[in-house]
Amino acid sequence: MLIFAIESSHDDTSFALLENNKPIWMKTMSQIEIHKKYGGTIPEIASRYHVKNIGILLEELKKQVDLSKIDIIAYSQFPGLIGSLQVGYIVANTLGLILNKPVMGLSHLEGHFFSAFIEKETVFPTLGLLVSGGHSQLMLYKSKDEIEILGETLDDAVGEVYDKIARKLELGFPGGPIIDELWSENKDKYQDHLTIPKTKNEFDFSFSGIKTQIINLINNQVNRKEKINKIKYACELQNTIVKYLEKQMKAAILKYKPKAICLVGGVSANKAIREMFLGLHENVYLPKLEYTTDNAMMIARLASEKNK
Ligand code: KG4
Ligand code: ZN
């Protein structure tokens, strides 16, 4: 079965072809360089670039495949930026009408979960941790259609904290990979972490407290006219996030006893979090780096699972 999928929920326009769980082709057009100068995504600009980029990708798609061979068309239906989602919705449905093929509108968040199972068979129950620039969620997949959201962030997403602290430290955007690199080079020197947050529901997350702790420390140094030790704050942020995610995962594994665990979303590219994850369970699924960030292959993989 040949599946064609579109992802356009945020600032990546992505097309993918997946045949019987084998990736055939994927092309993603990122807008990161455009939004970089604003320090975050500007929705109106994102929609306009989706319109431009999706035309380019449609031309490429036609060169890759005889469109009549496509069996199913899938697209990211929610959640996301409304103007961006609309572009994927219109293209998917128009192609569906022209080719007379079924169209599936799917959850972007569920798609992230299945990014860990591209070219792999699913295992249930699996405990999934989704950490990205927009979402932080702990989910228990009991079967392909039965998902329990055990907890989610009450404030900022993990990636958002990385980006905001990087901005405060004037390190650049997106902050996650920059801070991760600084941590890799200096982890032996700075091993401290900050206070780990607590929430009412034990599996929820709250990251704004970590962000505030660091911002206060930086502001105090600024007030005292001291030199800011950027590397120290970058390392301590990463140490704190790893400790916190580890604590939550251990508690959920103990309670739900999943057969496998997976780590997905943009932040799942993080070296320290990946390393910590591998020590948590005997059956750990991590997506390939190209599938950590928003991409259409994960939407195609989700469509293939839903069609089983
Ligand atoms: O899933 P994603 O590509 O986009 C959305 O959330 O829409 O995630 C992007 C986020 C950004 O906040 C970025 O800073 C973060 O993922 N990120 C990382 C790393 N690579 C990307 N965070 C920590 N460590 C990384 N290596
Ligand atoms: Zn995403």
Short mmCIF file of C-alpha atoms and ligand atoms in Angstrom, two decimals:
data_model
loop_
_atom_site.label_atom_id
_atom_site.label_comp_id
_atom_site.label_asym_id
_atom_site.label_seq_id
_atom_site.Cartn_x
_atom_site.Cartn_y
_atom_site.Cartn_z
CA MET A 1 0.00 0.00 0.00
CA LEU A 2 1.45 3.35 -1.07
CA ILE A 3 0.72 6.23 1.29
CA PHE A 4 1.32 9.88 0.47
CA ALA A 5 1.41 12.24 3.47
CA ILE A 6 1.56 16.00 4.04
CA GLU A 7 2.75 17.82 7.16
CA SER A 8 2.19 21.57 7.39
CA SER A 9 1.08 22.19 10.97
CA HIS A 10 3.78 24.59 12.04
CA ASP A 11 6.73 25.91 10.05
CA ASP A 12 7.82 22.85 8.05
CA THR A 13 6.21 21.91 4.74
CA SER A 14 6.87 18.21 4.26
CA PHE A 15 5.81 15.51 1.78
CA ALA A 16 6.50 11.79 2.17
CA LEU A 17 5.81 8.51 0.42
CA LEU A 18 5.72 5.31 2.48
CA GLU A 19 5.08 1.88 0.99
CA ASN A 20 4.40 -1.04 3.34
CA ASN A 21 6.28 0.72 6.14
CA LYS A 22 9.27 1.39 3.89
CA PRO A 23 10.17 5.07 3.33
CA ILE A 24 10.26 5.78 -0.41
CA TRP A 25 10.82 9.54 -0.46
CA MET A 26 10.58 12.53 1.82
CA LYS A 27 11.23 16.20 1.29
CA THR A 28 10.85 18.84 3.99
CA MET A 29 11.11 22.58 3.41
CA SER A 30 11.96 24.33 6.65
CA GLN A 31 11.22 28.00 7.34
CA ILE A 32 13.61 28.22 10.25
CA GLU A 33 15.90 30.76 8.58
CA ILE A 34 12.92 33.05 7.94
CA HIS A 35 11.53 32.93 11.50
CA LYS A 36 14.98 33.03 13.12
CA LYS A 37 15.18 36.80 12.94
CA TYR A 38 11.93 37.14 14.92
CA GLY A 39 13.04 34.63 17.60
CA GLY A 40 9.95 32.48 16.96
CA THR A 41 7.36 31.51 14.35
CA ILE A 42 5.14 34.27 12.92
CA PRO A 43 1.88 32.49 11.91
CA GLU A 44 0.96 34.75 8.97
CA ILE A 45 4.43 34.45 7.45
CA ALA A 46 4.38 30.67 8.02
CA SER A 47 1.06 30.30 6.09
CA ARG A 48 2.41 32.31 3.16
CA TYR A 49 5.55 30.20 2.91
CA HIS A 50 3.50 26.99 3.09
CA VAL A 51 1.52 28.19 0.06
CA LYS A 52 4.77 28.88 -1.81
CA ASN A 53 6.60 25.71 -0.72
CA ILE A 54 3.74 23.30 -1.24
CA GLY A 55 3.65 24.25 -4.93
CA ILE A 56 7.36 23.41 -5.23
CA LEU A 57 6.85 20.09 -3.42
CA LEU A 58 3.89 19.17 -5.65
CA GLU A 59 6.13 19.53 -8.72
CA GLU A 60 8.75 17.29 -7.04
CA LEU A 61 6.13 14.74 -6.05
CA LYS A 62 5.00 14.38 -9.65
CA LYS A 63 8.58 13.54 -10.63
CA GLN A 64 8.86 10.92 -7.86
CA VAL A 65 5.70 8.92 -8.42
CA ASP A 66 2.86 8.22 -10.80
CA LEU A 67 0.13 9.88 -8.71
CA SER A 68 -2.43 7.27 -9.76
CA LYS A 69 -0.40 4.64 -7.86
CA ILE A 70 -1.08 6.37 -4.50
CA ASP A 71 -3.56 4.38 -2.39
CA ILE A 72 -4.13 6.75 0.53
CA ILE A 73 -3.56 10.47 1.13
CA ALA A 74 -2.91 11.55 4.72
CA TYR A 75 -2.30 14.97 6.25
CA SER A 76 -1.77 16.61 9.65
CA GLN A 77 -5.22 17.85 10.59
CA PHE A 78 -4.61 19.16 14.14
CA PRO A 79 -3.20 20.63 16.35
CA GLY A 80 -1.20 23.45 14.80
CA LEU A 81 -1.34 26.95 13.34
CA ILE A 82 -4.69 27.27 11.61
CA GLY A 83 -3.43 29.02 8.47
CA SER A 84 -0.64 26.46 8.08
CA LEU A 85 -2.95 23.47 8.62
CA GLN A 86 -5.37 24.83 6.01
CA VAL A 87 -2.74 24.60 3.28
CA GLY A 88 -2.17 20.87 3.89
CA TYR A 89 -5.89 20.25 4.23
CA ILE A 90 -6.73 21.88 0.90
CA VAL A 91 -3.95 20.16 -1.05
CA ALA A 92 -4.69 16.71 0.45
CA ASN A 93 -8.41 16.97 -0.21
CA THR A 94 -7.99 18.36 -3.71
CA LEU A 95 -5.64 15.50 -4.63
CA GLY A 96 -8.10 13.06 -3.07
CA LEU A 97 -10.90 14.42 -5.24
CA ILE A 98 -8.85 14.39 -8.45
CA LEU A 99 -7.37 10.91 -7.86
CA ASN A 100 -10.51 9.52 -6.27
CA LYS A 101 -8.55 8.19 -3.29
CA PRO A 102 -9.36 8.19 0.44
CA VAL A 103 -8.08 11.14 2.47
CA MET A 104 -7.18 10.83 6.16
CA GLY A 105 -6.88 13.87 8.45
CA LEU A 106 -4.68 12.77 11.34
CA SER A 107 -3.34 13.99 14.67
CA HIS A 108 0.08 15.57 14.45
CA LEU A 109 0.81 14.43 18.03
CA GLU A 110 -0.06 10.81 17.29
CA GLY A 111 2.12 11.15 14.21
CA HIS A 112 5.10 12.07 16.40
CA PHE A 113 4.56 8.88 18.41
CA PHE A 114 4.76 6.75 15.27
CA SER A 115 7.99 8.46 14.15
CA ALA A 116 9.69 5.95 16.46
CA PHE A 117 8.13 3.05 14.52
CA ILE A 118 9.06 3.91 10.94
CA GLU A 119 10.36 0.66 9.39
CA LYS A 120 9.51 -1.06 12.69
CA GLU A 121 6.54 -3.00 13.98
CA THR A 122 4.55 -1.39 16.79
CA VAL A 123 4.54 -2.77 20.32
CA PHE A 124 1.68 -2.20 22.75
CA PRO A 125 1.43 -1.00 25.43
CA THR A 126 4.13 1.60 24.81
CA LEU A 127 4.78 4.62 26.99
CA GLY A 128 5.66 7.60 24.80
CA LEU A 129 7.24 10.89 25.79
CA LEU A 130 6.65 13.66 23.26
CA VAL A 131 8.88 16.68 23.73
CA SER A 132 8.90 19.45 21.14
CA GLY A 133 8.77 23.21 20.73
CA GLY A 134 4.99 23.21 21.14
CA HIS A 135 4.16 20.09 23.16
CA SER A 136 5.29 18.04 26.13
CA GLN A 137 3.14 15.00 26.73
CA LEU A 138 3.35 11.60 28.34
CA MET A 139 1.10 9.14 26.55
CA LEU A 140 0.29 5.49 26.98
CA TYR A 141 -0.52 3.70 23.74
CA LYS A 142 -2.58 0.65 24.68
CA SER A 143 -3.41 -0.22 21.08
CA LYS A 144 -3.35 1.67 17.79
CA ASP A 145 -6.68 3.35 18.62
CA GLU A 146 -6.51 3.53 22.39
CA ILE A 147 -4.36 6.30 23.82
CA GLU A 148 -4.34 7.59 27.34
CA ILE A 149 -2.73 10.99 27.92
CA LEU A 150 -1.13 10.49 31.33
CA GLY A 151 0.18 14.01 31.66
CA GLU A 152 1.14 17.15 29.81
CA THR A 153 2.79 20.46 30.44
CA LEU A 154 0.80 22.99 32.40
CA ASP A 155 2.82 25.87 30.97
CA ASP A 156 5.81 25.96 28.60
CA ALA A 157 6.88 23.07 26.37
CA VAL A 158 10.42 21.72 26.84
CA GLY A 159 11.66 23.09 23.51
CA GLU A 160 10.13 26.46 24.32
CA VAL A 161 12.20 26.66 27.52
CA TYR A 162 15.36 25.79 25.59
CA ASP A 163 14.55 28.51 23.05
CA LYS A 164 13.66 31.15 25.67
CA ILE A 165 16.77 30.55 27.78
CA ALA A 166 18.95 30.54 24.67
CA ARG A 167 17.42 33.89 23.72
CA LYS A 168 18.07 35.29 27.21
CA LEU A 169 21.68 34.10 26.97
CA GLU A 170 21.92 35.48 23.40
CA LEU A 171 22.99 32.08 22.04
CA GLY A 172 20.77 32.02 18.92
CA PHE A 173 17.61 30.27 17.66
CA PRO A 174 16.50 27.49 17.91
CA GLY A 175 18.10 27.16 21.33
CA GLY A 176 17.81 23.39 21.86
CA PRO A 177 20.61 22.21 19.56
CA ILE A 178 22.92 25.07 20.64
CA ILE A 179 22.48 24.34 24.36
CA ASP A 180 22.81 20.60 23.69
CA GLU A 181 26.15 21.21 21.95
CA LEU A 182 27.42 23.42 24.79
CA TRP A 183 26.40 20.72 27.25
CA SER A 184 28.26 18.01 25.26
CA GLU A 185 31.46 20.04 25.34
CA ASN A 186 31.23 21.05 29.00
CA LYS A 187 29.19 18.42 30.84
CA ASP A 188 32.08 17.26 33.03
CA LYS A 189 32.61 20.78 34.33
CA TYR A 190 29.02 21.66 35.19
CA GLN A 191 27.09 18.81 36.76
CA ASP A 192 24.68 20.72 39.02
CA HIS A 193 20.98 20.95 38.43
CA LEU A 194 18.24 23.25 39.67
CA THR A 195 15.14 22.44 41.73
CA ILE A 196 12.92 19.81 40.08
CA PRO A 197 9.29 21.01 39.78
CA LYS A 198 6.30 19.24 41.33
CA THR A 199 2.74 19.16 39.97
CA LYS A 200 -0.60 18.07 41.44
CA ASN A 201 -1.04 15.27 38.89
CA GLU A 202 2.21 13.33 39.23
CA PHE A 203 2.56 12.83 35.45
CA ASP A 204 1.99 16.44 34.40
CA PHE A 205 4.93 18.71 33.71
CA SER A 206 5.70 22.29 34.57
CA PHE A 207 8.74 23.84 32.94
CA SER A 208 8.15 27.53 33.55
CA GLY A 209 9.58 27.23 37.10
CA ILE A 210 12.90 25.95 35.69
CA LYS A 211 12.91 28.83 33.22
CA THR A 212 12.19 31.39 35.95
CA GLN A 213 14.93 29.99 38.23
CA ILE A 214 17.53 30.47 35.49
CA ILE A 215 16.24 33.87 34.38
CA ASN A 216 16.38 35.10 38.00
CA LEU A 217 19.95 33.84 38.39
CA ILE A 218 20.95 35.63 35.19
CA ASN A 219 19.15 38.86 36.18
CA ASN A 220 20.86 38.85 39.59
CA GLN A 221 24.24 38.62 37.88
CA VAL A 222 23.29 41.41 35.49
CA ASN A 223 22.26 43.61 38.44
CA ARG A 224 25.56 42.89 40.15
CA LYS A 225 27.33 43.77 36.86
CA GLU A 226 28.97 40.34 36.84
CA LYS A 227 29.98 38.44 33.72
CA ILE A 228 27.29 35.89 32.80
CA ASN A 229 28.60 32.33 32.65
CA LYS A 230 26.47 31.25 29.68
CA ILE A 231 27.91 27.74 29.51
CA LYS A 232 27.14 27.05 33.17
CA TYR A 233 23.48 28.08 32.76
CA ALA A 234 23.14 26.11 29.53
CA CYS A 235 24.53 22.95 31.18
CA GLU A 236 22.45 23.35 34.32
CA LEU A 237 19.27 23.82 32.29
CA GLN A 238 19.96 20.61 30.38
CA ASN A 239 20.90 18.70 33.58
CA THR A 240 17.65 19.82 35.22
CA ILE A 241 15.49 18.84 32.26
CA VAL A 242 17.12 15.41 32.00
CA LYS A 243 16.67 14.76 35.75
CA TYR A 244 13.04 15.88 35.61
CA LEU A 245 12.09 13.81 32.55
CA GLU A 246 13.91 10.81 34.05
CA LYS A 247 11.97 11.11 37.31
CA GLN A 248 8.60 11.30 35.51
CA MET A 249 9.45 8.41 33.18
CA LYS A 250 10.61 6.16 36.02
CA ALA A 251 7.38 6.78 37.96
CA ALA A 252 5.21 6.08 34.89
CA ILE A 253 7.15 2.92 33.97
CA LEU A 254 6.73 1.63 37.52
CA LYS A 255 2.99 2.31 37.49
CA TYR A 256 2.05 1.22 33.95
CA LYS A 257 4.69 -1.43 33.21
CA PRO A 258 4.80 -0.81 29.43
CA LYS A 259 6.37 -3.34 27.04
CA ALA A 260 8.33 -0.53 25.42
CA ILE A 261 9.03 3.18 25.74
CA CYS A 262 9.66 5.80 23.07
CA LEU A 263 10.97 9.34 22.95
CA VAL A 264 9.70 11.59 20.13
CA GLY A 265 9.42 15.24 18.98
CA GLY A 266 11.99 17.90 18.12
CA VAL A 267 13.68 17.75 21.54
CA SER A 268 14.15 13.98 21.18
CA ALA A 269 17.26 14.85 19.12
CA ASN A 270 18.85 15.85 22.43
CA LYS A 271 21.94 13.80 23.23
CA ALA A 272 21.55 13.80 27.01
CA ILE A 273 17.85 12.91 26.95
CA ARG A 274 18.47 10.07 24.45
CA GLU A 275 21.28 8.70 26.60
CA MET A 276 19.14 8.82 29.75
CA PHE A 277 16.24 7.13 27.91
CA LEU A 278 18.36 4.17 26.82
CA GLY A 279 18.97 3.35 30.47
CA LEU A 280 15.29 3.43 31.46
CA HIS A 281 13.91 0.27 29.84
CA GLU A 282 15.06 -2.82 27.96
CA ASN A 283 12.91 -1.91 24.95
CA VAL A 284 13.55 1.69 23.88
CA TYR A 285 12.43 3.16 20.54
CA LEU A 286 14.05 6.38 19.32
CA PRO A 287 13.28 7.97 15.94
CA LYS A 288 16.04 8.57 13.42
CA LEU A 289 17.19 12.20 13.68
CA GLU A 290 15.46 13.17 10.41
CA TYR A 291 12.14 12.07 11.94
CA THR A 292 12.50 13.89 15.30
CA THR A 293 11.45 17.26 13.93
CA ASP A 294 8.09 17.81 12.17
CA ASN A 295 7.95 15.62 9.04
CA ALA A 296 5.43 13.93 6.78
CA MET A 297 6.91 10.40 7.11
CA MET A 298 5.53 10.11 10.65
CA ILE A 299 2.05 11.08 9.35
CA ALA A 300 2.35 8.40 6.65
CA ARG A 301 3.43 5.84 9.29
CA LEU A 302 0.41 6.77 11.44
CA ALA A 303 -1.88 6.36 8.40
CA SER A 304 -0.44 2.91 7.72
CA GLU A 305 -1.10 1.88 11.34
CA LYS A 306 -4.67 3.21 11.30
CA ASN A 307 -5.31 1.22 8.13
CA LYS A 308 -4.21 -2.11 9.60
O1 KG4 B 1 9.07 19.23 16.92
P1 KG4 B 1 9.79 20.47 16.51
O2 KG4 B 1 10.69 20.40 15.33
O3 KG4 B 1 8.82 21.65 16.22
C1 KG4 B 1 7.69 22.03 16.86
O4 KG4 B 1 7.59 21.93 18.09
O5 KG4 B 1 6.83 22.47 16.10
O6 KG4 B 1 10.63 20.97 17.76
C2 KG4 B 1 11.43 22.09 17.71
C3 KG4 B 1 12.02 22.28 19.10
C4 KG4 B 1 12.72 23.61 19.26
O7 KG4 B 1 12.26 24.20 20.45
C5 KG4 B 1 14.18 23.23 19.38
O8 KG4 B 1 14.93 24.11 20.20
C6 KG4 B 1 14.10 21.85 19.97
O9 KG4 B 1 13.00 21.26 19.35
N1 KG4 B 1 15.29 21.04 19.72
C7 KG4 B 1 16.10 20.59 20.71
C8 KG4 B 1 17.17 19.90 20.07
N2 KG4 B 1 16.95 19.93 18.72
C9 KG4 B 1 15.80 20.64 18.53
N3 KG4 B 1 16.01 20.73 22.03
C10 KG4 B 1 16.98 20.18 22.78
N4 KG4 B 1 18.04 19.52 22.25
C11 KG4 B 1 18.18 19.35 20.92
N5 KG4 B 1 19.21 18.70 20.42
ZN ZN B 2 5.51 18.61 16.07
#
